[in-house]
Amino acid sequence: MRILVTGGSGELGREIRRVARHEVVACYNSVPVEGGVRVDVRRRDEVEAAVREVRPDAIIHTAYLQSDWVTTADGAANVAIAARGIRLVHVSSDALFSGKDSPYDEEAVPDPITPYGAAKAAAETAVRAVDPSAVIARTSLIVGGGRIERLVRALVEGGPGALYTDNIRCPIHVTDLANALLELLESGHTGIAHVGGADAVSRHELGQLIAVHEGLAPTKLPAGSNPSDIRLDSTKTQHLLKTHLRGVREFLTPSA
C-alpha cells in the first residue's frame, strides 16, 4: 500500500512515516522532506497534481495551520476532492468543541468558539460532504512530537506565558496516534472516531508531568486560568483498535 501523508514534515506526519509498515510519500510545504512532494493544500490544482503523481492507495490528511482558515478548512476540502475514490483519513481536533458539554463522544455536535475550532468544524463538514466513507479522526493535544515539550522547557527557564490549571484535555502520545490512524486507515470504519488519551488532565498538570519526565522542576511552571473542559470520550474507537491509547500518567513516567 502506498500512503500519501499531507503535513508530512510535521510532528504527526513524521511519526506516521516512522511507524508505517507501508510505503509513505510525504507532502510538505515549507519544510522539505526527502522523497516528498511539495504541495500547498490551499491550491486545489497542486493537491490534485500530487495525487496524480503519487497515485496513492490511501491518504492521511494531517496538514493545518492554526492561524489560517484557508489552510485548515479549504485545504481539507481540496484534499477530499482530490482523494475521491481513495481511502481517506482526515485528522480533526477537539478544538471544535466549546467545553460546555463535556465529555464528548462521536455523536456530539461541534460548537466551536474559536476561529481555529470553526475552521476544523468547516473542514469536517467539507470532508463528510465530499466523501461520506472517509474517517474523521478527532484528537487532542499531541505529546512526544517535541512542540509541547519545547514550550515546557521554555517556561521552566523563565520564558513568557503560562499553562492553564482549568483547561482540561485528553492528551495523546504521538506514536499512539500515528498507529491508531494507520489502523483506522486499514479498517472498514467510516465516519467520526475519537482518538484521545485515556487521562483527562489540565494543561498545567500536563506541563508538570512533562517537566518531571524530563528531570525539570515542575514548580517553576507558571499557572494561569482559561476555563474549558474538553474531554474526548474515545471508548468506542478504543474498541476498534489494537493500539492502546495510553493516558499521560502512563507514558510520562519520571526520568531515571
Coordinates of C-alpha atoms in Angstrom, one line a residue:
M1 CA 0.0 0.0 0.0
R2 CA 1.2 3.5 -0.8
I3 CA 0.1 6.2 1.6
L4 CA 0.2 9.9 0.9
V5 CA 0.5 12.0 4.1
T6 CA -0.1 15.7 4.0
G7 CA 1.7 17.7 6.6
G8 CA 4.5 15.2 6.2
S9 CA 7.1 17.4 7.8
G10 CA 5.0 18.0 11.0
E11 CA 5.4 16.0 14.2
L12 CA 2.4 13.7 13.4
G13 CA 3.4 13.3 9.8
R14 CA 7.0 12.4 10.7
E15 CA 5.7 9.8 13.2
I16 CA 3.4 8.2 10.7
R17 CA 6.3 7.9 8.3
R18 CA 8.4 6.3 11.0
V19 CA 5.9 3.7 12.2
A20 CA 4.1 2.8 9.0
R21 CA 4.7 -0.7 7.6
H22 CA 3.7 0.6 4.1
E23 CA 5.3 3.0 1.6
V24 CA 4.7 6.6 2.7
V25 CA 5.1 9.6 0.5
A26 CA 5.1 12.9 2.4
C27 CA 3.5 16.1 1.2
Y28 CA 5.2 19.2 2.6
N29 CA 5.0 23.0 2.1
S30 CA 7.7 25.0 3.8
V31 CA 10.0 22.2 5.3
P32 CA 11.4 19.8 2.7
V33 CA 11.1 16.1 3.2
E34 CA 13.5 13.7 1.3
G35 CA 11.5 11.9 -1.3
G36 CA 8.5 14.0 -0.6
V37 CA 6.3 16.2 -2.8
R38 CA 5.9 19.9 -2.3
V39 CA 2.2 20.8 -2.1
D40 CA 0.3 23.9 -0.9
V41 CA -3.0 22.4 0.2
R42 CA -4.6 25.8 -0.3
R43 CA -4.3 25.2 -4.0
R44 CA -6.6 22.5 -5.3
D45 CA -4.6 22.2 -8.6
E46 CA -1.4 21.4 -6.6
V47 CA -3.2 18.8 -4.4
E48 CA -4.7 17.1 -7.5
A49 CA -1.4 17.1 -9.3
A50 CA 0.3 15.4 -6.3
V51 CA -2.4 12.7 -6.2
R52 CA -2.0 12.1 -9.9
E53 CA 1.8 11.9 -9.5
V54 CA 1.9 9.7 -6.4
R55 CA -1.1 7.5 -7.2
P56 CA -1.7 6.6 -3.6
D57 CA -3.9 3.8 -2.3
A58 CA -4.8 5.9 0.8
I59 CA -4.3 9.5 2.1
I60 CA -3.9 10.7 5.7
H61 CA -4.6 14.4 5.9
T62 CA -2.7 16.0 8.8
A63 CA -1.9 19.4 7.4
Y64 CA -3.3 22.5 9.1
L65 CA -2.3 26.0 10.1
Q66 CA -4.0 27.2 13.3
S67 CA -4.0 30.8 12.3
D68 CA -5.1 30.3 8.7
W69 CA -8.7 29.4 7.8
V70 CA -7.8 28.7 4.2
T71 CA -5.1 26.1 5.0
T72 CA -7.2 24.4 7.6
A73 CA -10.7 24.5 6.1
D74 CA -10.3 24.9 2.4
G75 CA -7.2 22.7 2.4
A76 CA -9.2 19.8 3.8
A77 CA -11.9 20.3 1.1
N78 CA -9.2 20.3 -1.6
V79 CA -7.7 17.1 -0.3
A80 CA -11.1 15.4 0.0
I81 CA -12.0 16.4 -3.6
A82 CA -8.6 15.1 -4.9
A83 CA -9.0 11.9 -2.9
R84 CA -12.3 10.8 -4.4
G85 CA -12.2 7.1 -4.7
I86 CA -9.2 6.8 -2.5
R87 CA -9.3 5.8 1.2
L88 CA -9.1 9.0 3.3
V89 CA -8.4 9.6 6.9
H90 CA -8.8 13.3 7.9
V91 CA -7.3 14.4 11.2
S92 CA -9.5 16.7 13.2
S93 CA -9.3 18.3 16.6
D94 CA -11.1 18.6 19.9
A95 CA -10.9 22.4 19.4
L96 CA -14.2 22.3 17.6
F97 CA -16.0 21.8 20.9
S98 CA -16.7 24.7 23.3
G99 CA -16.2 22.7 26.5
K100 CA -19.8 23.4 27.7
D101 CA -21.0 19.8 27.5
S102 CA -18.0 17.5 28.3
P103 CA -17.3 14.7 27.8
Y104 CA -17.8 14.5 24.0
D105 CA -18.4 11.2 22.1
E106 CA -18.6 10.8 18.4
E107 CA -22.3 11.8 18.3
A108 CA -21.5 15.3 19.8
V109 CA -22.3 18.2 17.6
P110 CA -19.4 20.7 17.1
D111 CA -20.0 24.1 18.8
P112 CA -16.7 26.0 18.2
I113 CA -15.9 29.2 20.0
T114 CA -12.5 30.0 18.4
P115 CA -11.6 30.7 14.7
Y116 CA -9.4 27.6 14.7
G117 CA -12.2 25.4 16.1
A118 CA -14.6 26.9 13.5
A119 CA -12.1 26.1 10.7
K120 CA -11.8 22.5 11.9
A121 CA -15.6 22.2 12.0
A122 CA -15.9 23.5 8.5
A123 CA -13.2 21.1 7.4
E124 CA -15.2 18.2 8.8
T125 CA -18.3 19.3 7.0
A126 CA -16.5 19.5 3.7
V127 CA -14.9 16.1 4.1
R128 CA -18.2 14.4 5.1
A129 CA -20.0 16.1 2.2
V130 CA -17.4 15.0 -0.4
D131 CA -16.6 11.6 1.0
P132 CA -19.0 10.0 3.5
S133 CA -16.8 6.9 3.7
A134 CA -13.8 8.9 5.0
V135 CA -12.6 8.6 8.5
I136 CA -12.6 11.8 10.6
A137 CA -10.3 11.2 13.5
R138 CA -10.7 13.8 16.2
T139 CA -7.7 14.0 18.6
S140 CA -6.4 16.2 21.4
L141 CA -3.0 17.7 22.5
I142 CA -0.2 15.7 21.0
V143 CA 2.7 14.7 23.3
G144 CA 6.1 13.3 22.2
G145 CA 6.5 15.2 19.0
G146 CA 8.5 18.0 20.6
R147 CA 6.3 21.1 20.4
I148 CA 4.7 20.8 23.9
E149 CA 8.0 19.7 25.4
R150 CA 9.8 22.8 24.0
L151 CA 7.1 25.0 25.5
V152 CA 7.5 23.4 28.9
R153 CA 11.3 23.8 28.8
A154 CA 11.0 27.4 27.8
L155 CA 8.5 28.1 30.7
V156 CA 10.7 26.4 33.2
E157 CA 13.6 28.6 32.1
G158 CA 11.5 31.7 32.7
G159 CA 10.1 32.3 29.3
P160 CA 6.8 34.2 28.7
G161 CA 3.4 32.5 29.1
A162 CA 1.6 30.2 31.4
L163 CA -0.2 26.9 31.5
Y164 CA -3.9 26.8 32.5
T165 CA -4.9 24.9 35.6
D166 CA -8.6 24.8 34.5
N167 CA -8.3 23.8 30.8
I168 CA -8.9 20.1 30.6
R169 CA -7.9 17.9 27.6
C170 CA -7.1 14.3 26.9
P171 CA -3.5 14.4 25.6
I172 CA -2.2 11.5 23.4
H173 CA 1.2 10.3 22.6
V174 CA 2.2 10.9 19.0
T175 CA 3.2 7.3 18.5
D176 CA -0.2 6.0 19.8
L177 CA -2.0 8.5 17.5
A178 CA 0.1 7.5 14.4
N179 CA -0.5 3.8 15.0
A180 CA -4.2 4.4 15.6
L181 CA -4.6 6.4 12.4
L182 CA -2.9 3.7 10.4
E183 CA -5.2 1.1 12.0
L184 CA -8.3 3.1 11.1
L185 CA -7.0 3.6 7.6
E186 CA -6.8 -0.2 7.1
S187 CA -10.1 -0.9 8.8
G188 CA -13.6 -0.7 7.4
H189 CA -14.5 2.1 9.7
T190 CA -16.2 5.2 8.3
G191 CA -17.2 8.5 9.9
I192 CA -16.1 10.0 13.1
A193 CA -13.6 8.4 15.5
H194 CA -12.3 10.0 18.7
V195 CA -8.7 9.3 19.3
G196 CA -7.7 10.9 22.6
G197 CA -5.6 9.6 25.5
A198 CA -7.1 7.8 28.5
D199 CA -6.4 10.5 31.0
A200 CA -8.1 13.9 31.3
V201 CA -5.7 16.5 32.7
S202 CA -5.3 20.2 32.8
R203 CA -2.6 21.9 30.6
H204 CA -0.7 22.8 33.8
E205 CA -0.8 19.2 35.1
L206 CA 0.4 18.0 31.7
G207 CA 3.3 20.5 31.9
Q208 CA 4.2 19.3 35.3
L209 CA 4.2 15.7 34.2
I210 CA 6.4 16.6 31.2
A211 CA 8.8 18.5 33.5
V212 CA 9.1 15.6 35.9
H213 CA 9.6 13.2 33.0
E214 CA 12.5 15.3 31.7
G215 CA 14.0 15.9 35.1
L216 CA 13.0 19.5 35.3
A217 CA 11.4 21.4 38.2
P218 CA 7.6 21.4 37.9
T219 CA 7.2 24.1 40.5
K220 CA 8.8 26.6 38.1
L221 CA 5.9 26.3 35.7
P222 CA 3.7 29.4 35.8
A223 CA -0.1 28.8 36.1
G224 CA -2.9 30.7 34.5
S225 CA -6.7 30.4 34.1
N226 CA -8.8 29.8 31.0
P227 CA -11.7 27.6 32.0
S228 CA -12.6 24.9 29.4
D229 CA -13.3 21.2 29.8
I230 CA -12.9 19.4 26.5
R231 CA -12.7 15.7 27.2
L232 CA -12.9 13.3 24.3
D233 CA -14.6 10.0 25.0
S234 CA -12.6 7.6 22.9
T235 CA -14.2 4.4 24.3
K236 CA -15.9 3.5 21.0
T237 CA -12.7 3.9 19.0
Q238 CA -10.5 2.1 21.5
H239 CA -12.7 -1.0 21.0
L240 CA -11.9 -0.9 17.3
L241 CA -8.1 -0.7 17.9
K242 CA -5.2 -2.9 18.9
T243 CA -3.3 0.2 19.7
H244 CA -3.7 1.1 23.4
L245 CA -4.5 4.8 23.7
R246 CA -2.4 5.5 26.8
G247 CA -3.1 8.2 29.3
V248 CA -0.3 10.7 30.0
R249 CA 0.2 9.3 33.5
E250 CA 1.2 6.0 31.8
F251 CA 3.7 7.3 29.3
L252 CA 5.0 10.3 31.2
T253 CA 6.9 8.5 33.9
P254 CA 9.7 10.2 35.8
S255 CA 13.1 10.1 34.1
A256 CA 15.6 7.6 35.5

